[in-house]
mmCIF file of C-alpha atoms and ligand atoms in Angstrom:
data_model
loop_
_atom_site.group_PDB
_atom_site.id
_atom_site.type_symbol
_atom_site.label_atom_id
_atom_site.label_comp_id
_atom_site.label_asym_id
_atom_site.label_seq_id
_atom_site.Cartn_x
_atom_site.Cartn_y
_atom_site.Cartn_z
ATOM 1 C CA UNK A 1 -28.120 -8.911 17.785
ATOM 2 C CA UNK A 2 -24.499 -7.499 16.863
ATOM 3 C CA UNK A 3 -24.846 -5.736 13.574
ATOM 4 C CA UNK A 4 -24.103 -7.590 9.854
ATOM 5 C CA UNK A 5 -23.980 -5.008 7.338
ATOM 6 C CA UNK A 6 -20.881 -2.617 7.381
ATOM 7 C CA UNK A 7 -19.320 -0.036 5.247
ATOM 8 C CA UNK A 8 -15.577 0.747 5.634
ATOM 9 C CA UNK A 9 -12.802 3.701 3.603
ATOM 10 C CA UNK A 10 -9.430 3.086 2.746
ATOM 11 C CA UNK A 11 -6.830 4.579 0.685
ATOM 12 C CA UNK A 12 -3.713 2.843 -0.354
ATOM 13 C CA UNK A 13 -0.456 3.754 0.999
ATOM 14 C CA UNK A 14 3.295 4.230 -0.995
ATOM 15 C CA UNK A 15 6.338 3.286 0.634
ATOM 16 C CA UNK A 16 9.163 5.285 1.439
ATOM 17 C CA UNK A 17 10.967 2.373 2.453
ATOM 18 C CA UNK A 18 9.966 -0.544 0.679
ATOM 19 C CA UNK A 19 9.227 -4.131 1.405
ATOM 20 C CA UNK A 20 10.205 -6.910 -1.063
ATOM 21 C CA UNK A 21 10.340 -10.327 0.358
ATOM 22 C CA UNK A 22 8.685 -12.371 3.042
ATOM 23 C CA UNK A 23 9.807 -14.753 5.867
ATOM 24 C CA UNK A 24 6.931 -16.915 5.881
ATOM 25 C CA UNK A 25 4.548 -17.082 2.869
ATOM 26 C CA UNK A 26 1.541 -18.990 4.358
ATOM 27 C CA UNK A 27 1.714 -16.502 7.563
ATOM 28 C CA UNK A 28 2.608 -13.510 4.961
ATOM 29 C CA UNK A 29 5.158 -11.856 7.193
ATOM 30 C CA UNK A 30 7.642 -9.986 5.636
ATOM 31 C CA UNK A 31 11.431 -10.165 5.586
ATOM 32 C CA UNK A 32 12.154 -6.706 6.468
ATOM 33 C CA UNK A 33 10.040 -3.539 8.065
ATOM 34 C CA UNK A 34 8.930 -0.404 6.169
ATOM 35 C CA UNK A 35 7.642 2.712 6.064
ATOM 36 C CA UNK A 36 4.771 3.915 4.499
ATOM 37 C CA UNK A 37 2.810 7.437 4.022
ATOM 38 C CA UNK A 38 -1.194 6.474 3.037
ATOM 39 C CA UNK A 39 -2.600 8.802 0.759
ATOM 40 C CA UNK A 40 -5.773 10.565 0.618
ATOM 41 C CA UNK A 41 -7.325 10.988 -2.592
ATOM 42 C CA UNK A 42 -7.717 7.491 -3.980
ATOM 43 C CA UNK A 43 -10.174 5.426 -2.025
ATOM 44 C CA UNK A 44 -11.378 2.276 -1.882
ATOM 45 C CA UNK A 45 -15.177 1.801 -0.704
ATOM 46 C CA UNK A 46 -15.976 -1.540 0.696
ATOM 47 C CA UNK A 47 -19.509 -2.945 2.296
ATOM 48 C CA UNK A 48 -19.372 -6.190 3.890
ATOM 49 C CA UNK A 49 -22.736 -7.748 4.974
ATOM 50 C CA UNK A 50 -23.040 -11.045 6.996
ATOM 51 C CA UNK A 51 -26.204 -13.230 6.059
ATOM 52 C CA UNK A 52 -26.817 -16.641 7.383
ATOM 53 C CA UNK A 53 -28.850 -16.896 4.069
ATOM 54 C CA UNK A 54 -25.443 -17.169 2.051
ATOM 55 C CA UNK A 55 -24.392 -20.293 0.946
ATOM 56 C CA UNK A 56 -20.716 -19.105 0.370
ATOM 57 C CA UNK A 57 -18.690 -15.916 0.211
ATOM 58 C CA UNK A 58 -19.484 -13.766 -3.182
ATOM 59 C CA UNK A 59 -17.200 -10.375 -4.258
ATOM 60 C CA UNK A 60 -18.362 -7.853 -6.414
ATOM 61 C CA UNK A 61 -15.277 -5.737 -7.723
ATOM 62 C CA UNK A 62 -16.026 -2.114 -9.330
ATOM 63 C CA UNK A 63 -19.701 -3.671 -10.016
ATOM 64 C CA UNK A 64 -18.416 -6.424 -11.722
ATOM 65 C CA UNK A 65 -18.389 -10.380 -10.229
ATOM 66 C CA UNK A 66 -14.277 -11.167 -9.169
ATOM 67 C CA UNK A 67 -14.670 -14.817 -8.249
ATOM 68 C CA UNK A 68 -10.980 -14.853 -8.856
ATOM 69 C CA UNK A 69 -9.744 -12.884 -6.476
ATOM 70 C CA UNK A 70 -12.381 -14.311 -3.747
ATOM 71 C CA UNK A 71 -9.891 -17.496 -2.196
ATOM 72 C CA UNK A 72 -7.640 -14.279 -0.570
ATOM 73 C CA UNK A 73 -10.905 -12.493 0.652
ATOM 74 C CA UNK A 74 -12.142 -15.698 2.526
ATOM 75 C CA UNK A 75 -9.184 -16.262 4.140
ATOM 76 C CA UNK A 76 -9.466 -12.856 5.803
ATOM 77 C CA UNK A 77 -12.657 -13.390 6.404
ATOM 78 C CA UNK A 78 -12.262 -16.609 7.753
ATOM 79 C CA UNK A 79 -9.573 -15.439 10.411
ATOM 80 C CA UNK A 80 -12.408 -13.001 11.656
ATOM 81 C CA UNK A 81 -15.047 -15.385 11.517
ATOM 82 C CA UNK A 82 -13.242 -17.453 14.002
ATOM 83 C CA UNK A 83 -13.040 -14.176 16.376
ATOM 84 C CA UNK A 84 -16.354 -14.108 15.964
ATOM 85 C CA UNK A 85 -17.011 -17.652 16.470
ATOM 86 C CA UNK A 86 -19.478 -17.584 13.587
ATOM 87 C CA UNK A 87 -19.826 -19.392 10.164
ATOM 88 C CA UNK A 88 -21.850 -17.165 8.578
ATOM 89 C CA UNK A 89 -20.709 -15.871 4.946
ATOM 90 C CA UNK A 90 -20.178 -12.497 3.210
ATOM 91 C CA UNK A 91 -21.559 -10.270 0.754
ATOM 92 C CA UNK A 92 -18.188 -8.144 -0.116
ATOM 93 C CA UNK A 93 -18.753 -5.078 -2.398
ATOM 94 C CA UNK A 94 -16.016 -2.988 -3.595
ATOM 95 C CA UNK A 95 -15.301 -0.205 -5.701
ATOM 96 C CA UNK A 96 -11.807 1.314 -6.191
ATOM 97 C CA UNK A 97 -11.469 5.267 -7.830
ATOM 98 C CA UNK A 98 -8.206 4.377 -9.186
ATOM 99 C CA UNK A 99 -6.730 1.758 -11.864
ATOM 100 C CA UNK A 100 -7.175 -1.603 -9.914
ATOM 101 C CA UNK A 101 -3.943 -3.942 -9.515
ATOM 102 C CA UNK A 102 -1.583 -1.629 -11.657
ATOM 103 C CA UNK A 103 1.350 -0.834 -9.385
ATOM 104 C CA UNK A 104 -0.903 1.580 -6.946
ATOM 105 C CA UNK A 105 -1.354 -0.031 -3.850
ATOM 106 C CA UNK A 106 -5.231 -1.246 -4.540
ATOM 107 C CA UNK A 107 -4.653 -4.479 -2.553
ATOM 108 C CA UNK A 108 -3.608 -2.621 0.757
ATOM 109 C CA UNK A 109 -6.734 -0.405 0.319
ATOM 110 C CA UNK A 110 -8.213 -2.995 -0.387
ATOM 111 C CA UNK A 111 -7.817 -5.450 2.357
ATOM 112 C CA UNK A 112 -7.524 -2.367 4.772
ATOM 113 C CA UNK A 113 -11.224 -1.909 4.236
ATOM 114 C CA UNK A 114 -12.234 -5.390 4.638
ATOM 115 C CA UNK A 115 -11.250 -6.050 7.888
ATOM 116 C CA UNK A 116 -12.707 -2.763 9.544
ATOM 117 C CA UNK A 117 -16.129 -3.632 7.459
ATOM 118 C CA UNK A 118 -16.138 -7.119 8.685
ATOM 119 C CA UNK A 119 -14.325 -6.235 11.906
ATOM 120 C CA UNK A 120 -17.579 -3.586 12.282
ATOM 121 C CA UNK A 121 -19.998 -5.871 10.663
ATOM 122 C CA UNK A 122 -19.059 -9.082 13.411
ATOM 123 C CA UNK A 123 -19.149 -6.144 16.025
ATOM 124 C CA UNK A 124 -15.656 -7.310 17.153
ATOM 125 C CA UNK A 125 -14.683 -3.827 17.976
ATOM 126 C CA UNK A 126 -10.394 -5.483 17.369
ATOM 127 C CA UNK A 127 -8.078 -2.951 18.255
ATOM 128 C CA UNK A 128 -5.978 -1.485 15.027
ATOM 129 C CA UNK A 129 -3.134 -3.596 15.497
ATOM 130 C CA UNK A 130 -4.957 -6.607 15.012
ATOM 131 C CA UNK A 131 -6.832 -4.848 12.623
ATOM 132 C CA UNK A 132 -3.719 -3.902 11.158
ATOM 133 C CA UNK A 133 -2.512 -7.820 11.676
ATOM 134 C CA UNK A 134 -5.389 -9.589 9.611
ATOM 135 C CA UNK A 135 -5.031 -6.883 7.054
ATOM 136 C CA UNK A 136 -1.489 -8.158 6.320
ATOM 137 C CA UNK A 137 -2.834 -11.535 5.976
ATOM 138 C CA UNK A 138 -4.646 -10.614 2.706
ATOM 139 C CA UNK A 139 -1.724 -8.442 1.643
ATOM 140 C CA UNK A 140 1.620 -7.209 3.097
ATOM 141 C CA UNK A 141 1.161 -3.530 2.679
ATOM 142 C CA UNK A 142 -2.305 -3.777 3.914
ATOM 143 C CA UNK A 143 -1.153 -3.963 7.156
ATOM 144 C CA UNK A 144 -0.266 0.376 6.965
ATOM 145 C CA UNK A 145 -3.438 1.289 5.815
ATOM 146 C CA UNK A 146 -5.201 0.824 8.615
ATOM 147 C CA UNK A 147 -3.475 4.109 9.824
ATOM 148 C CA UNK A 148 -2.920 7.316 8.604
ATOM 149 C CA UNK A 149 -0.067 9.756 7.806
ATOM 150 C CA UNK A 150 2.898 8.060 7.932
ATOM 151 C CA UNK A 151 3.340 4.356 9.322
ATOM 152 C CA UNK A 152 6.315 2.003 9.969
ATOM 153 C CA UNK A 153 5.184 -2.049 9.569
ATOM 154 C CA UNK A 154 7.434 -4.463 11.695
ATOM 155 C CA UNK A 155 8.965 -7.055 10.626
ATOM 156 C CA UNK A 156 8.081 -9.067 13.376
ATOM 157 C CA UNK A 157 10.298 -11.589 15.025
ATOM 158 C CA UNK A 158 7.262 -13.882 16.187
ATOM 159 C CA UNK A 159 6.857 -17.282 14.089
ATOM 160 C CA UNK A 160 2.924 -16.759 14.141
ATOM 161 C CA UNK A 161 3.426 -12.923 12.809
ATOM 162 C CA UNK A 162 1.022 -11.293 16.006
ATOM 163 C CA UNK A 163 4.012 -8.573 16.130
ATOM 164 C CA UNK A 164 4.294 -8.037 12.141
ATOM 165 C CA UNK A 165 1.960 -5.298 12.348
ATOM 166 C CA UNK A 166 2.019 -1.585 11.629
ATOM 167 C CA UNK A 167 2.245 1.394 14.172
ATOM 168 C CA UNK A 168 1.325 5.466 12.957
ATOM 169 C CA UNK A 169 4.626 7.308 13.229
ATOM 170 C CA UNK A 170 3.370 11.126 12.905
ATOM 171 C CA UNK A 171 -0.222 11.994 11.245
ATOM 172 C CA UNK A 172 -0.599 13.393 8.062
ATOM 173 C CA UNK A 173 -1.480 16.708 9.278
ATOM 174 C CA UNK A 174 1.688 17.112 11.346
ATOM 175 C CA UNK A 175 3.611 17.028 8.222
ATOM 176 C CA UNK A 176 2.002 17.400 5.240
ATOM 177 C CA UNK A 177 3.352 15.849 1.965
ATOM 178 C CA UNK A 178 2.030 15.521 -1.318
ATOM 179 C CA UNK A 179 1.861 13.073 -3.739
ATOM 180 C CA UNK A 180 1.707 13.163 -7.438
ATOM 181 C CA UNK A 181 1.221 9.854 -9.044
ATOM 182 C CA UNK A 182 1.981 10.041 -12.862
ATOM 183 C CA UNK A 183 0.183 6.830 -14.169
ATOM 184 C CA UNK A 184 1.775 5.464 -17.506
ATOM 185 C CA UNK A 185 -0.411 2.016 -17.655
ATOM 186 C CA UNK A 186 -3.938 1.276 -16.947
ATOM 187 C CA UNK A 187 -2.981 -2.450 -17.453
ATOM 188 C CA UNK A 188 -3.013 -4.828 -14.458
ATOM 189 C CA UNK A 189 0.615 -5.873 -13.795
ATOM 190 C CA UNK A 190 1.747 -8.873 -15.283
ATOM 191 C CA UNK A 191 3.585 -10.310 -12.166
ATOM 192 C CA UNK A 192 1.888 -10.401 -8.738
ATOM 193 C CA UNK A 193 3.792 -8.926 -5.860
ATOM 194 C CA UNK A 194 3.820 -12.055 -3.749
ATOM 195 C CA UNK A 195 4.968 -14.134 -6.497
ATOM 196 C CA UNK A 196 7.666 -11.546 -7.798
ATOM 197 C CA UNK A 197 8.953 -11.698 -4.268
ATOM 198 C CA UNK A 198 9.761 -15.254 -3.985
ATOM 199 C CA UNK A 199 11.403 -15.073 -7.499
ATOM 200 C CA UNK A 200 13.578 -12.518 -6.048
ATOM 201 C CA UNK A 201 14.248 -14.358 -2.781
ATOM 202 C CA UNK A 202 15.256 -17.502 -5.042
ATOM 203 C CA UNK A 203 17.030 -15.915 -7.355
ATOM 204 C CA UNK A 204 18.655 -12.552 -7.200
ATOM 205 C CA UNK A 205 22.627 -12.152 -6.077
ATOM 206 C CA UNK A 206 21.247 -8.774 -4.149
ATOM 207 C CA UNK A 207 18.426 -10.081 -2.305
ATOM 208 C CA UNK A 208 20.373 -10.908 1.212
ATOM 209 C CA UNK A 209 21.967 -7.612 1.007
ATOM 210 C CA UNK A 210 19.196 -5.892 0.283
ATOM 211 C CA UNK A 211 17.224 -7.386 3.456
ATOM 212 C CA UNK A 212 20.390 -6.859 5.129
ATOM 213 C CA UNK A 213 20.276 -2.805 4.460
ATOM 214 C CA UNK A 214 16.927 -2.589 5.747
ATOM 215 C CA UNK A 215 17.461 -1.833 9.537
ATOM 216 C CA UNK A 216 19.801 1.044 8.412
ATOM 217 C CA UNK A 217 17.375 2.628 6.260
ATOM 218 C CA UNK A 218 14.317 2.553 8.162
ATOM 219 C CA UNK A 219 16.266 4.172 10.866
ATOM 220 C CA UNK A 220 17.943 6.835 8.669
ATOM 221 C CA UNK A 221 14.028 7.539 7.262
ATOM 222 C CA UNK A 222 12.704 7.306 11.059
ATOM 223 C CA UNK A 223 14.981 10.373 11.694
ATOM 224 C CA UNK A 224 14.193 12.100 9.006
ATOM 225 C CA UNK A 225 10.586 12.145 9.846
ATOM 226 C CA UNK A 226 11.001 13.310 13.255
ATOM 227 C CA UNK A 227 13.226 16.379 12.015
ATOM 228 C CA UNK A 228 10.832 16.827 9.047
ATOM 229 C CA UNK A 229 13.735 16.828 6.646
ATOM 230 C CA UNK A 230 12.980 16.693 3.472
ATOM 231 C CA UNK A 231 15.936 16.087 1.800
ATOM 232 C CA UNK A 232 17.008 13.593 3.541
ATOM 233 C CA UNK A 233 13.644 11.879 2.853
ATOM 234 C CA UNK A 234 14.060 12.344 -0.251
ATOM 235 C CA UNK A 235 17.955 10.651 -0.626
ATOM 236 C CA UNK A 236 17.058 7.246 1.975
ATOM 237 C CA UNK A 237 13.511 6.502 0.107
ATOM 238 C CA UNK A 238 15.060 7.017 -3.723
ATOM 239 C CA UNK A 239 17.743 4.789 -2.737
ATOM 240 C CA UNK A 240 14.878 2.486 -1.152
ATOM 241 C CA UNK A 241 12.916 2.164 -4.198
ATOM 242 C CA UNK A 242 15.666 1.974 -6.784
ATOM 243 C CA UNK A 243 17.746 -0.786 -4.693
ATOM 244 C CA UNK A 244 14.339 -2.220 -4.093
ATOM 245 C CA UNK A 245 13.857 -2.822 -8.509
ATOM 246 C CA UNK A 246 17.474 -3.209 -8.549
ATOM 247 C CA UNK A 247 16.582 -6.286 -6.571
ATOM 248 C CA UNK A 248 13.778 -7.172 -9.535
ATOM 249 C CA UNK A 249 16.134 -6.677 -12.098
ATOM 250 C CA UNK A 250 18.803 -8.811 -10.920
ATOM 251 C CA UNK A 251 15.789 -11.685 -10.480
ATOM 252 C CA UNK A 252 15.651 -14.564 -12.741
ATOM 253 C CA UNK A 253 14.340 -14.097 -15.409
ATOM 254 C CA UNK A 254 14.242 -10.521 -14.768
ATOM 255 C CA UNK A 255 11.535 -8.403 -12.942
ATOM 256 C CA UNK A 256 10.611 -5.010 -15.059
ATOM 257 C CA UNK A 257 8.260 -3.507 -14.044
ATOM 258 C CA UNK A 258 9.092 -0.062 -15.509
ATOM 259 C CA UNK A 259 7.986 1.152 -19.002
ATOM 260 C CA UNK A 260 9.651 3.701 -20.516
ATOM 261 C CA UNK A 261 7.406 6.952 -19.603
ATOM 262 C CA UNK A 262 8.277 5.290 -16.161
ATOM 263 C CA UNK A 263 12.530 5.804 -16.378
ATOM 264 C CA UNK A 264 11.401 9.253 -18.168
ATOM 265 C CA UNK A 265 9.637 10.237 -15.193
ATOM 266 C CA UNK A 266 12.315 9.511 -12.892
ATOM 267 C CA UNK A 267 14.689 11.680 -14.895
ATOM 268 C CA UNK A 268 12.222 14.514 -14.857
ATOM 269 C CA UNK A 269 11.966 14.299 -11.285
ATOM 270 C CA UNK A 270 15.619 13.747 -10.350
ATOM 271 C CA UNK A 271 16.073 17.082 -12.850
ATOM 272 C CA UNK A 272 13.732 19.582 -10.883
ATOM 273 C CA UNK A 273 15.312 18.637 -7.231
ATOM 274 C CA UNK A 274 18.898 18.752 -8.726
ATOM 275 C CA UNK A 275 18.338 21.967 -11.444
ATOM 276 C CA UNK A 276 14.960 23.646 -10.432
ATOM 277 C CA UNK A 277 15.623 23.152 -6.845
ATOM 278 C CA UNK A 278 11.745 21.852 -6.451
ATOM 279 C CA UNK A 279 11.361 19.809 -3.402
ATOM 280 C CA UNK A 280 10.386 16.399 -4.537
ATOM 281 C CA UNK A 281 11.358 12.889 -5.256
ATOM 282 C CA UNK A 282 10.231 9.910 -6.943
ATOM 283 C CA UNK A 283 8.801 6.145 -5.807
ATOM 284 C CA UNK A 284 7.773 3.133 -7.589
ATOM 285 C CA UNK A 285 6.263 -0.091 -6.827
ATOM 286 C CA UNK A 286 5.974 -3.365 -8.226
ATOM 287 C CA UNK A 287 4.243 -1.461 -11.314
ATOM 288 C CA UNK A 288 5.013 0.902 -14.298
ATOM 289 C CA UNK A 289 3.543 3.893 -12.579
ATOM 290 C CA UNK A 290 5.572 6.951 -10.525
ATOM 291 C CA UNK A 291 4.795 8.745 -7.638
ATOM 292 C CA UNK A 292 6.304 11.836 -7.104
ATOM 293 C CA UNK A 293 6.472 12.975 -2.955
ATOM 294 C CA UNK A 294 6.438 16.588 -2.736
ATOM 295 C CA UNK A 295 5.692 19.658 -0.394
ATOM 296 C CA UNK A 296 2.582 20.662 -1.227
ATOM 297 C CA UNK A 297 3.641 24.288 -2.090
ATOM 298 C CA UNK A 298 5.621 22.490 -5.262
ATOM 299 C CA UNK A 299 2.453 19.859 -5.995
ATOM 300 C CA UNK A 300 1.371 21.733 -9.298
ATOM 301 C CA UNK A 301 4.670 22.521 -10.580
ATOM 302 C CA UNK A 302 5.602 18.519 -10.340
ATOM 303 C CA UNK A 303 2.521 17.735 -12.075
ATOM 304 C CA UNK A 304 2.344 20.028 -14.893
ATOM 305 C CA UNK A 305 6.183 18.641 -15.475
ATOM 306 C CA UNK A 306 5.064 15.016 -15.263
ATOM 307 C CA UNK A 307 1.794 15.565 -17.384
ATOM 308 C CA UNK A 308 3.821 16.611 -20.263
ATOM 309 C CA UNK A 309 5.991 13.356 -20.455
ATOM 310 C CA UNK A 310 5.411 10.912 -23.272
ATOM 311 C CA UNK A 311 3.421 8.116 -21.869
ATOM 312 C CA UNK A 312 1.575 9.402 -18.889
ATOM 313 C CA UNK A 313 -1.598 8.963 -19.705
ATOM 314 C CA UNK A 314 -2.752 11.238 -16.414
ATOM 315 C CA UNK A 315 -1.504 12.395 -13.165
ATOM 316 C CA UNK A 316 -3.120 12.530 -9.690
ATOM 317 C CA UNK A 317 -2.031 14.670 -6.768
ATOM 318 C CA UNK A 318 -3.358 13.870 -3.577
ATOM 319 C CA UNK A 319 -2.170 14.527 0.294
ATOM 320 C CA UNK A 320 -2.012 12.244 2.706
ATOM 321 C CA UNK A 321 -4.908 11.026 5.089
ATOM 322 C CA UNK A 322 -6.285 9.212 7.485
ATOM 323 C CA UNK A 323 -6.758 5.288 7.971
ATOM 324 C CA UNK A 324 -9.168 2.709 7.279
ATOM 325 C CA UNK A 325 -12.669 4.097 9.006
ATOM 326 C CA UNK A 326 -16.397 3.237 8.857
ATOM 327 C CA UNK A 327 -18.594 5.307 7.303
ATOM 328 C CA UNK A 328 -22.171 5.830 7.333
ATOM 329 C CA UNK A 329 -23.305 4.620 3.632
ATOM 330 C CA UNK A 330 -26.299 6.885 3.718
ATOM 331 C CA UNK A 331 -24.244 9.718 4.873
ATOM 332 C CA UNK A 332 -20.796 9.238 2.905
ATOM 333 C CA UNK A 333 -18.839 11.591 4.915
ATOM 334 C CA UNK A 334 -15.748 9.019 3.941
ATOM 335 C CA UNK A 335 -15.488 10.987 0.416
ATOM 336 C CA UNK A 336 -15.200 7.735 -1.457
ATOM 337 C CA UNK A 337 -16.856 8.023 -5.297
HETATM 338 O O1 PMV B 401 1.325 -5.678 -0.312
HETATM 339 P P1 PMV B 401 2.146 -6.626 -1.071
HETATM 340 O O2 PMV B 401 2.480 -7.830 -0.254
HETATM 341 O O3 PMV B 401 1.499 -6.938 -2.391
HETATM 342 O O4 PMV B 401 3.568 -5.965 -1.405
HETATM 343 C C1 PMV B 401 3.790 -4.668 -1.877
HETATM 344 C C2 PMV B 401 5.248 -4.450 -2.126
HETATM 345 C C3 PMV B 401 5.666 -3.071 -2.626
HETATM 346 O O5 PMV B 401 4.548 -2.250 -2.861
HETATM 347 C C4 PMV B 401 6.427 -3.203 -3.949
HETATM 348 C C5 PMV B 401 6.594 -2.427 -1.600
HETATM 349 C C6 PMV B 401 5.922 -1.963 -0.328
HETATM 350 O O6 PMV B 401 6.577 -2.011 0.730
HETATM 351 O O7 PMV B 401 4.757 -1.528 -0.393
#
């Protein structure tokens, strides 16, 4: 009897070149690659437990019922359920220690986790990249949490997406970053990625030369990972992220997803690279909040700086870490709250 009952950690990941736009929106394979560092602090728990005594999937989100978000979770589950040639349904328990849908990446912790529960649960035993493959079905960005450190997704050039999938670059302890996420909204965003994306695909002037620039960039970022320089990092993933909302802005009607505390932060951050000379530089995804990539040396600096800006309610720092793992529910060693 393969086992039913699994318990998988994930965190969510930032990226350093960004993602907006996808080539095939059933499939969810994006238009461009990336490159992604996953975090370690903020973790998303997840126990999946197969029962033939279930007469359809359930979801229990940070201890609450989330029957709303359960059509994307059976989908995944469904793609595994076919490896597994069973039609048995789930029991999916979650818990995030971070604001949930707000711009920080919950959905690619999220969906990371599933698929090694269930993956673990179906005693599959997949190996990562297909983990890494039905992750990106739930969510793009999903896909790079299954690994740790830092992690480049491909675009793919397959029409049934088996080679959109993510691939670990360099582990997180071979060069270690830190991360200082200023959060300015607990509010879930009001636009979803997915359909923000195809607003921007159908609408924005930039959006074919923003795909276009992609090649260029993850290259230029490749290289600066292998050389470990930070400053030039720092100049290809600013320029990432701010083409990337430039791309939002010019959508119709327009994508903001900033507040102000979030154009604040960026100033504060821009100011202690260009006048302080700190090593660090700023991020921000389809949400209001900031993350600020730093050497860990300069961490506490960056956020004593950010905690004192208007409108950041708090600020996390965190390094990076591993992937999506099992862990032992009776014997947490996964660190998840
Ligand atoms: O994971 P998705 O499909 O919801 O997209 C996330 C997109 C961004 O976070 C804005 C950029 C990225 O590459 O992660």
């Amino acid at each position: 009897m393969v086992p039913t009952d699994a318990t998988a950690v994930a965190q969510p990941n930032i990226a350093l070149v960004k993602y907006w736009g996808k080539r095939d929106t059933a499939l969810n394979l994006p238009a461009t690659g990336s490159i992604s560092i996953t975090l370690d602090d903020l973790r998303t728990r997840t126990r999946v437990r197969f029962s033939p005594g279930l007469g359809a999937d359930s979801l229990t989100l940070n201890g609450a019922a989330a029957p709303e978000k359960l059509p994307r979770i059976t989908a995944v589950l469904d793609l595994l359920r076919a490896q597994a040639g069973t039609t048995r349904f789930a029991d999916v328990q979650s818990t995030n220690d971070f604001p949930t849908g707000a711009g920080l990446a919950s959905s690619a912790s999220g969906f990371a986790a599933l698929v090694v529960a269930a993956d673990a649960a179906l005693g599959l035993h997949l190996p990562p990249e297909r983990l890494s493959e039905f992750a990106r079905r739930g969510s793009g960005s999903a896909a790079r949490s299954v690994f740790g450190g830092f992690v480049e997704m491909a675009r793919g050039e397959r029409p049934d997406g088996s080679d959109a999938v993510a691939a670990p670059l360099l582990a997180a302890t071979e060069w270690p970053l830190a991360v200082v996420v200023a959060v300015t909204s607990d509010a879930a965003k009001s636009t979803s990625s997915g359909a923000g994306m195809e607003l921007s695909r159908r609408t924005s002037p930039l959006y074919d030369a923003w795909t276009a620039s992609s090649t260029a960039a993850l290259a230029e970022a490749r290289a600066a990972i292998e050389r470990r320089d930070f400053a030039a990092l720092a100049d290809i993933s600013e320029h990432s992220s701010t083409t990337m909302h430039a791309v939002m802005l010019s959508s119709r009607p327009a994508l903001i997803y900033w507040n102000g505390a979030t154009v604040e932060c960026l100033h504060l951050i821009r100011r202690l690279r260009e006048t302080s000379g700190v090593a660090t530089f700023s991020t921000v995804d389809a949400g209001p909040q900031v993350k600020a990539v730093c050497l860990p040396e300069d961490a506490a600096r960056v956020a004593d700086a950010l905690r004192e800006v208007p409108g950041v309610l708090y600020v996390r720092t965190t390094r990076l870490g591993p992937g999506a793992r099992l862990i032992d529910p009776l014997n947490d060693t996964g660190g998840a709250t």
